[in-house]
Amino acid sequence: MFSTFGLVFAIVLAALGTWSVADELRGSAAPAEVLDVDDRGGRTFLTVRFTTERGDVCESRLRVTVGDNRDVRAGERIQVHHAKTDPCLRVREAGDQSGWLIMAIAPVFVIAFAIMSYVAWRRPRPPLPLR
């Protein structure tokens, strides 16, 4: 039962990941003004404001991952990439490719749980005759 549930979960995870990556690809890049820089040890978070192609003005918070933007100060302009749907919520720094990680992990889970489901649900073989 666990393996079948895991297989369904992995397939749903792969489908949602595929949809998310496709939506990201349909999005576009935009110049953004940095409003605030929040350094938390090894992590840097930026609050940015940008305008989408449709004219929506968005303010969003994102984590800096690309090395070139680590020294960003408030008031500067950087490139961000936003998704086509929910452009204000799904914003990442231009050049950040971390969204592809789920597309690498999901097929591994699908294959692993498919094998587990096959082993759990296959018909047992009759025992070999004794000699």
JSON list of C-alpha atoms in Angstrom, two decimals, residues 8 10-11 14 16 19 24 28 32 35 46 53 79-80 85-86 90-91 94 97 103 110-111 113-114 124-125:
[
{"chain": "A", "resi": 8, "resn": "VAL", "atom": "CA", "xyz": [0.90, 8.20, -7.04]},
{"chain": "A", "resi": 10, "resn": "ALA", "atom": "CA", "xyz": [5.73, 10.78, -7.18]},
{"chain": "A", "resi": 11, "resn": "ILE", "atom": "CA", "xyz": [3.66, 10.99, -10.38]},
{"chain": "A", "resi": 14, "resn": "ALA", "atom": "CA", "xyz": [6.50, 15.08, -11.41]},
{"chain": "A", "resi": 16, "resn": "LEU", "atom": "CA", "xyz": [3.34, 19.60, -10.85]},
{"chain": "A", "resi": 19, "resn": "TRP", "atom": "CA", "xyz": [3.82, 22.40, -15.04]},
{"chain": "A", "resi": 24, "resn": "GLU", "atom": "CA", "xyz": [8.51, 29.55, -15.67]},
{"chain": "A", "resi": 28, "resn": "SER", "atom": "CA", "xyz": [9.72, 36.76, -18.91]},
{"chain": "A", "resi": 32, "resn": "ALA", "atom": "CA", "xyz": [13.70, 45.34, -10.93]},
{"chain": "A", "resi": 35, "resn": "LEU", "atom": "CA", "xyz": [14.02, 48.11, -2.23]},
{"chain": "A", "resi": 46, "resn": "LEU", "atom": "CA", "xyz": [16.11, 41.04, -1.61]},
{"chain": "A", "resi": 53, "resn": "GLU", "atom": "CA", "xyz": [4.82, 42.98, -19.56]},
{"chain": "A", "resi": 79, "resn": "GLN", "atom": "CA", "xyz": [17.22, 41.45, -13.65]},
{"chain": "A", "resi": 80, "resn": "VAL", "atom": "CA", "xyz": [14.53, 39.14, -12.32]},
{"chain": "A", "resi": 85, "resn": "THR", "atom": "CA", "xyz": [0.87, 33.01, -13.95]},
{"chain": "A", "resi": 86, "resn": "ASP", "atom": "CA", "xyz": [1.29, 34.66, -10.54]},
{"chain": "A", "resi": 90, "resn": "ARG", "atom": "CA", "xyz": [6.87, 33.35, -8.41]},
{"chain": "A", "resi": 91, "resn": "VAL", "atom": "CA", "xyz": [9.93, 35.54, -8.91]},
{"chain": "A", "resi": 94, "resn": "ALA", "atom": "CA", "xyz": [17.67, 35.97, -13.60]},
{"chain": "A", "resi": 97, "resn": "GLN", "atom": "CA", "xyz": [18.30, 27.52, -12.35]},
{"chain": "A", "resi": 103, "resn": "MET", "atom": "CA", "xyz": [12.72, 17.74, -12.58]},
{"chain": "A", "resi": 110, "resn": "VAL", "atom": "CA", "xyz": [8.65, 7.61, -9.95]},
{"chain": "A", "resi": 111, "resn": "ILE", "atom": "CA", "xyz": [10.99, 4.80, -11.00]},
{"chain": "A", "resi": 113, "resn": "PHE", "atom": "CA", "xyz": [8.12, 3.62, -6.33]},
{"chain": "A", "resi": 114, "resn": "ALA", "atom": "CA", "xyz": [7.08, 1.91, -9.58]},
{"chain": "A", "resi": 124, "resn": "PRO", "atom": "CA", "xyz": [3.65, -14.69, -6.38]},
{"chain": "A", "resi": 125, "resn": "ARG", "atom": "CA", "xyz": [5.36, -17.45, -8.32]}
]
